[in-house]
PDB file of C-alpha atoms in Angstrom:
ATOM      1  CA  PRO F   1      87.834  95.473  88.103  1.00 94.00           C
ATOM      2  CA  PHE F   2      90.189  93.169  89.950  1.00 95.00           C
ATOM      3  CA  ILE F   3      90.207  89.582  91.213  1.00 95.00           C
ATOM      4  CA  SER F   4      91.096  88.575  94.754  1.00 96.00           C
ATOM      5  CA  ALA F   5      90.327  85.940  97.389  1.00 96.00           C
ATOM      6  CA  SER F   6      88.938  85.992 100.922  1.00 94.00           C
ATOM      7  CA  SER F   7      91.847  84.466 102.874  1.00 95.00           C
ATOM      8  CA  SER F   8      94.873  85.798 101.001  1.00 96.00           C
ATOM      9  CA  ALA F   9      95.140  87.780  97.798  1.00 96.00           C
ATOM     10  CA  PRO F  10      96.743  86.202  94.733  1.00 97.00           C
ATOM     11  CA  SER F  11      99.505  87.846  92.734  1.00 97.00           C
ATOM     12  CA  VAL F  12      97.961  88.974  89.430  1.00 96.00           C
ATOM     13  CA  THR F  13      99.320  90.695  86.323  1.00 95.00           C
ATOM     14  CA  TYR F  14      96.619  92.095  84.043  1.00 95.00           C
ATOM     15  CA  SER F  15      96.880  92.891  80.349  1.00 91.00           C
ATOM     16  CA  GLY F  16      96.466  96.684  80.446  1.00 78.00           C
ATOM     17  CA  SER F  17      94.518  96.965  77.208  1.00 81.00           C
ATOM     18  CA  GLU F  18      91.987  94.306  78.222  1.00 85.00           C
ATOM     19  CA  ARG F  19      90.803  95.444  81.634  1.00 93.00           C
ATOM     20  CA  GLY F  20      87.789  97.617  82.299  1.00 94.00           C
ATOM     21  CA  GLY F  21      84.163  97.947  83.127  1.00 95.00           C
ATOM     22  CA  LYS F  22      81.103 100.128  82.617  1.00 96.00           C
ATOM     23  CA  TYR F  23      77.908 100.572  84.574  1.00 97.00           C
ATOM     24  CA  THR F  24      74.587 102.382  84.486  1.00 97.00           C
ATOM     25  CA  ARG F  25      72.466 102.904  87.581  1.00 97.00           C
ATOM     26  CA  ILE F  26      68.715 103.246  87.104  1.00 97.00           C
ATOM     27  CA  GLY F  27      66.925 103.725  90.421  1.00 95.00           C
ATOM     28  CA  ASN F  28      68.150 100.981  92.746  1.00 93.00           C
ATOM     29  CA  ILE F  29      69.452  98.658  89.998  1.00 94.00           C
ATOM     30  CA  VAL F  30      73.006  98.723  88.628  1.00 95.00           C
ATOM     31  CA  PHE F  31      73.590  97.237  85.168  1.00 96.00           C
ATOM     32  CA  TYR F  32      77.237  96.433  84.488  1.00 96.00           C
ATOM     33  CA  THR F  33      79.711  94.794  82.181  1.00 96.00           C
ATOM     34  CA  LEU F  34      83.329  94.069  83.062  1.00 95.00           C
ATOM     35  CA  GLY F  35      86.248  92.101  81.808  1.00 94.00           C
ATOM     36  CA  PHE F  36      89.928  91.511  82.205  1.00 94.00           C
ATOM     37  CA  GLN F  37      92.727  89.378  80.837  1.00 94.00           C
ATOM     38  CA  MET F  38      95.198  87.933  83.343  1.00 94.00           C
ATOM     39  CA  ASP F  39      98.671  87.360  81.944  1.00 94.00           C
ATOM     40  CA  ALA F  40      99.936  85.931  85.256  1.00 95.00           C
ATOM     41  CA  TYR F  41      98.122  84.521  88.293  1.00 95.00           C
ATOM     42  CA  SER F  42      99.616  82.751  91.317  1.00 96.00           C
ATOM     43  CA  GLY F  43      98.943  82.102  94.979  1.00 95.00           C
ATOM     44  CA  GLY F  44      95.972  83.284  96.953  1.00 95.00           C
ATOM     45  CA  SER F  45      93.569  81.231  99.015  1.00 97.00           C
ATOM     46  CA  GLY F  46      89.923  81.230  99.952  1.00 96.00           C
ATOM     47  CA  ASN F  47      86.771  82.250  98.117  1.00 95.00           C
ATOM     48  CA  VAL F  48      87.358  84.144  94.857  1.00 95.00           C
ATOM     49  CA  TYR F  49      85.704  87.497  94.284  1.00 95.00           C
ATOM     50  CA  ILE F  50      85.694  90.308  91.741  1.00 95.00           C
ATOM     51  CA  GLY F  51      86.074  93.827  93.163  1.00 94.00           C
ATOM     52  CA  GLY F  52      85.832  97.324  91.803  1.00 92.00           C
ATOM     53  CA  PHE F  53      82.048  97.663  91.602  1.00 94.00           C
ATOM     54  CA  PRO F  54      80.515 101.133  92.008  1.00 92.00           C
ATOM     55  CA  TYR F  55      77.911 100.307  94.710  1.00 93.00           C
ATOM     56  CA  ILE F  56      77.409  97.779  97.497  1.00 91.00           C
ATOM     57  CA  GLY F  57      74.609  95.280  96.925  1.00 90.00           C
ATOM     58  CA  SER F  58      71.551  95.264  99.163  1.00 88.00           C
ATOM     59  CA  GLY F  59      68.653  92.960  99.781  1.00 74.00           C
ATOM     60  CA  ASN F  60      69.064  89.218  99.447  1.00 76.00           C
ATOM     61  CA  ALA F  61      72.601  88.731  98.169  1.00 65.00           C
ATOM     62  CA  GLY F  62      71.821  85.440  96.450  1.00 65.00           C
ATOM     63  CA  TRP F  63      68.624  86.501  94.694  1.00 70.00           C
ATOM     64  CA  ASP F  64      68.654  90.237  93.938  1.00 78.00           C
ATOM     65  CA  GLY F  65      70.655  90.170  90.725  1.00 86.00           C
ATOM     66  CA  ALA F  66      71.771  88.182  87.723  1.00 88.00           C
ATOM     67  CA  HIS F  67      75.341  87.670  86.567  1.00 88.00           C
ATOM     68  CA  VAL F  68      76.226  86.093  83.224  1.00 85.00           C
ATOM     69  CA  PHE F  69      79.725  84.793  82.547  1.00 84.00           C
ATOM     70  CA  ARG F  70      80.440  85.314  78.866  1.00 82.00           C
ATOM     71  CA  ASP F  71      84.080  84.288  78.856  1.00 78.00           C
ATOM     72  CA  CYS F  72      85.591  82.360  81.731  1.00 80.00           C
ATOM     73  CA  SER F  73      88.736  80.780  80.350  1.00 79.00           C
ATOM     74  CA  ALA F  74      90.577  81.718  83.577  1.00 86.00           C
ATOM     75  CA  ILE F  75      88.227  79.674  85.757  1.00 83.00           C
ATOM     76  CA  GLY F  76      89.416  76.058  85.660  1.00 73.00           C
ATOM     77  CA  LEU F  77      86.114  74.191  85.911  1.00 66.00           C
ATOM     78  CA  ASN F  78      84.590  71.580  83.634  1.00 57.00           C
ATOM     79  CA  SER F  79      81.851  73.473  81.763  1.00 55.00           C
ATOM     80  CA  ARG F  80      79.887  70.256  81.138  1.00 54.00           C
ATOM     81  CA  THR F  81      79.372  69.586  84.831  1.00 55.00           C
ATOM     82  CA  ASN F  82      79.661  73.068  86.375  1.00 63.00           C
ATOM     83  CA  GLN F  83      77.654  76.233  85.881  1.00 76.00           C
ATOM     84  CA  LEU F  84      79.067  79.528  87.070  1.00 82.00           C
ATOM     85  CA  GLY F  85      77.016  81.863  89.209  1.00 82.00           C
ATOM     86  CA  ALA F  86      77.711  84.826  91.436  1.00 87.00           C
ATOM     87  CA  TRP F  87      76.242  87.007  94.130  1.00 86.00           C
ATOM     88  CA  MET F  88      76.868  90.586  95.160  1.00 89.00           C
ATOM     89  CA  ASN F  89      78.022  90.906  98.754  1.00 88.00           C
ATOM     90  CA  THR F  90      75.887  93.154 100.970  1.00 87.00           C
ATOM     91  CA  SER F  91      78.901  94.773 102.649  1.00 88.00           C
ATOM     92  CA  ALA F  92      82.249  96.056 101.442  1.00 88.00           C
ATOM     93  CA  VAL F  93      85.371  93.897 101.724  1.00 87.00           C
ATOM     94  CA  ALA F  94      88.593  95.880 102.206  1.00 82.00           C
ATOM     95  CA  GLY F  95      86.604  98.983 101.221  1.00 85.00           C
ATOM     96  CA  TYR F  96      85.264  97.603  97.922  1.00 88.00           C
ATOM     97  CA  PRO F  97      81.886  96.297  96.777  1.00 93.00           C
ATOM     98  CA  ILE F  98      82.533  92.714  95.639  1.00 93.00           C
ATOM     99  CA  LEU F  99      80.972  89.895  93.639  1.00 93.00           C
ATOM    100  CA  TYR F 100      81.633  86.336  94.857  1.00 92.00           C
ATOM    101  CA  ILE F 101      81.972  83.699  92.127  1.00 90.00           C
ATOM    102  CA  GLN F 102      80.202  80.392  92.703  1.00 87.00           C
ATOM    103  CA  SER F 103      79.938  77.058  90.938  1.00 84.00           C
ATOM    104  CA  HIS F 104      76.806  74.940  90.674  1.00 77.00           C
ATOM    105  CA  SER F 105      77.761  71.312  90.130  1.00 66.00           C
ATOM    106  CA  SER F 106      74.499  69.494  90.789  1.00 64.00           C
ATOM    107  CA  THR F 107      71.239  69.438  88.894  1.00 62.00           C
ATOM    108  CA  ALA F 108      69.505  67.889  91.908  1.00 63.00           C
ATOM    109  CA  ASN F 109      69.339  71.127  93.921  1.00 62.00           C
ATOM    110  CA  PHE F 110      70.223  74.811  93.897  1.00 63.00           C
ATOM    111  CA  GLY F 111      73.333  74.314  96.046  1.00 68.00           C
ATOM    112  CA  ALA F 112      76.429  76.230  95.047  1.00 77.00           C
ATOM    113  CA  SER F 113      80.022  76.291  96.211  1.00 85.00           C
ATOM    114  CA  PHE F 114      82.392  79.221  96.257  1.00 88.00           C
ATOM    115  CA  VAL F 115      85.053  79.054  93.563  1.00 90.00           C
ATOM    116  CA  GLN F 116      88.436  78.747  95.266  1.00 92.00           C
ATOM    117  CA  ALA F 117      91.583  80.698  94.394  1.00 93.00           C
ATOM    118  CA  SER F 118      93.255  77.444  93.363  1.00 92.00           C
ATOM    119  CA  SER F 119      90.719  77.075  90.499  1.00 89.00           C
ATOM    120  CA  ILE F 120      91.848  80.304  88.818  1.00 92.00           C
ATOM    121  CA  SER F 121      94.636  80.573  86.254  1.00 92.00           C
ATOM    122  CA  THR F 122      95.727  82.933  83.504  1.00 92.00           C
ATOM    123  CA  GLY F 123      93.081  83.838  80.955  1.00 90.00           C
ATOM    124  CA  ARG F 124      90.025  86.020  80.583  1.00 90.00           C
ATOM    125  CA  ILE F 125      86.949  86.681  82.695  1.00 91.00           C
ATOM    126  CA  THR F 126      84.038  88.672  81.256  1.00 91.00           C
ATOM    127  CA  ILE F 127      80.786  89.186  83.162  1.00 92.00           C
ATOM    128  CA  HIS F 128      77.581  91.093  82.391  1.00 94.00           C
ATOM    129  CA  GLY F 129      74.768  91.567  84.852  1.00 93.00           C
ATOM    130  CA  HIS F 130      72.726  93.616  87.225  1.00 94.00           C
ATOM    131  CA  TYR F 131      72.147  93.854  90.964  1.00 94.00           C
ATOM    132  CA  LYS F 132      70.087  95.741  93.529  1.00 92.00           C
ATOM    133  CA  VAL F 133      71.529  98.537  95.668  1.00 91.00           C
ATOM    134  CA  GLY F 134      70.110 100.369  98.721  1.00 76.00           C
TER     135      GLY F 134
END
C-alpha cells in the first residue's frame, strides 16, 4: 500500500518492516487489511488516497463497502469531533485501484469531506475492510 494525493503526490518515506497488506476475494467482495508506518511525510496537495489495492471497486462507491481505521496516528484530525471514513473509487487513478479517505465532522447529516494532504503527517495508518468489485 501507499499514500498519495489527487493534485500532487507527497514525498513519503515508509518504515520497511511496517508496510504491507493482505486480501481475500470471495465472489465479488474483497476483504482486506493494510498498514504502513511513515517515517517522513512532506508536501502533496489535494484529496488523500491509499493505493495498491488488488481490484477496482464497482457499484456505488460510497455505499458498497466498509472501511475501519484501526490506527490513524498519521491523520491529524481531532478524534472527538471527526470520524474517519473511506470509499473505494470506481476507476483506477494512475493505474491503481484507490481508496479515498474522508472525514465526517457533523452529527447532523451524513456529509463527509475529503481528507487533504496537509492533514497527514508521520505516523501509522492501519485499515481493515471490504468492498464490492465487478
